[in-house]
């Protein structure tokens, strides 16, 4: 009944071709229009499962600090003054709208007035230097001495004043120089009443706190100066981040860096430009990959069929499937992540197989003299089982990824599943309708614009290469079968060691190569040179639930780090308490001592000093304005780093790692996550912490957990389809043997070339199961339709199968030249799998079928199976 329905649909498409084509084009136009709103998100956390603890904690943290992604603008020229003037001018331009809106909001008493102040800025705040912080620490430097240091200074002043007054005698001085009494005591006064040592220590600490003595974020030689813009974006390449970068870039252009210095260059670093650079790289490469693949695929189709009209037959169903896949992504997700960005090229490369097989069968039948109406119907019915199995195994290969929690796999799998099924479902009405439409159009054209009639040899071979394959695999099958034990020996030798640790832990090998050498990547290196880990810029930001938890969390993180068997990673945990001069109680004790010091330096004492001494003491005398400092009293530059967007100060802290610790090393990220993730305090309180290292570590864990699961499910499901479709255990054994040999060959190549598995190229493995099964099943099914004639089946199917492989290789191969290294590795792995599988299908499988045919093992395999429909026209 199903086959009769399909035949009726083919006949209808032949009677109403323009209606079918018009409906398809209208549907595609609507789907592409709808899919045009699809957003690309390149942040690696978008690959994580949405219910991942690390993901959820990171999301909560991003909301509590209102984004916090950084945009760093760097001015570089040989003139320090020019760099600083540029930073001042840019800072003024950036801060003026913020000040204006803040003043407007402060004067408002109702929502209508506040709405009139304009939308919230994309900028949270701007930092152009450390002048405010330097002034604060200079005014309060005495509080940053320890209680013991202040007490020692107080005791020394008390002693010296007593010596000056003559109340006591300096015996040491007397022994040394023979002087006594007040005369002897006067000599030490040149030290400034014993405050010099304490003063020198305070100056040293001030320099340690303020690591930018010029007051600007700049290199020591002044060659580069920077301004730090903290945004409301999470820095994942979203539109608001892109808008902010565009606005700042336009503002810099209006200022004209060359007006400050002819050689001045301005660049952008930080979360935002890095994410956008990766996004643009992916978008442009996805577009180019799809375009290049499409052009080369279409050129190959034209050359194979010697017909430019065949492009229309092939392109319509493929374009329909791609549009359906992306429209589905728009409706379901609203965006695609890094992995799904280049699905267009893959759907084109894979999906084009179905119309190719169907067109080849039609031309084959027409070349043997079958009437057009019957040839269309018979081509569809003859190829239906192979097409159905091909679509099923391809959909299963994609669909196996959907059962994983790793969104990098599941989203890709879902979109690919829909796209491939859409291509397959559209070929039955579209290919027959397009064939009829083309034939009607060609009938009105001059002969030189028409397709030449399809030709095949008497036995139906599609070309000399197909005849050569059929002849050699029949004559020397053992030679081709010998490949199997060689591959198995190589697998036994190489794979065990490779599979013990096949994952790519070097994140530097996953991003854009060019951005690391120029653009955002190179300017990020310059930003590191400017900041050098100062001002907490290089620390991994985390949040506690309450400020009171932070000291205990800090202690636990340091304890976890000390217990790491591979050594310490953490240099320090920076909290707001580290920037305060002690607890309130400690500060009050310091103020008491400072008050005693001031009380000793009375006007009478000061008059007894020389003018030089008086000036030194005035500089070093603790001011009366000193008071207990709270976190809220810290300057904005410092406080804002430890402040949530609701005004709570002190819950934010930063884990600073050692300078030699690489954030590109995934194994380091796993260790960081173990050290800093999900802290359990001594009282049993569980604090869920998150940072970029913990997010990346969770991505690695998800791959390690979900990767083998998707692979196993894909293989088992594909095997089940093959068993049902062949209707024979022996027949399914031959097809699956070809599949396993192709997959093993791919794995051996990866092991020998030391190609590590990453979040992108892993997808090629389960997809290879679909590819590795589709080609051999086509050969096997054609042999079954020909009553077990393997040579004739190979002659007739080798050409279409090779063309399908060619298009798929191009779909993947366009990624081999990608600048993004993860895409590049995906391309290499997928192309390797494709070549291994098509070689196995066209060389190993026919040889195996010949050997088993001669022994009579396949006698029952040539009958029955899923949707069995007799034999093919001879």
mmCIF file of C-alpha atoms in Angstrom, residues 547 576 631-632 634 639 642-644 646-652:
data_model
loop_
_atom_site.group_PDB
_atom_site.id
_atom_site.type_symbol
_atom_site.label_atom_id
_atom_site.label_comp_id
_atom_site.label_asym_id
_atom_site.label_seq_id
_atom_site.Cartn_x
_atom_site.Cartn_y
_atom_site.Cartn_z
ATOM 1 C CA UNK A 547 30.013 38.409 52.177
ATOM 2 C CA UNK A 576 37.646 42.960 49.266
ATOM 3 C CA UNK A 631 33.997 48.343 51.812
ATOM 4 C CA UNK A 632 31.595 51.088 50.742
ATOM 5 C CA UNK A 634 36.725 52.203 48.844
ATOM 6 C CA UNK A 639 34.784 48.653 45.072
ATOM 7 C CA UNK A 642 33.599 43.344 44.350
ATOM 8 C CA UNK A 643 30.061 44.638 43.950
ATOM 9 C CA UNK A 644 26.898 43.000 42.627
ATOM 10 C CA UNK A 646 22.067 45.198 43.537
ATOM 11 C CA UNK A 647 24.721 47.092 45.507
ATOM 12 C CA UNK A 648 25.867 44.228 47.751
ATOM 13 C CA UNK A 649 29.625 44.553 48.246
ATOM 14 C CA UNK A 650 31.973 41.760 49.222
ATOM 15 C CA UNK A 651 30.391 38.640 47.735
ATOM 16 C CA UNK A 652 32.586 38.861 44.634
#
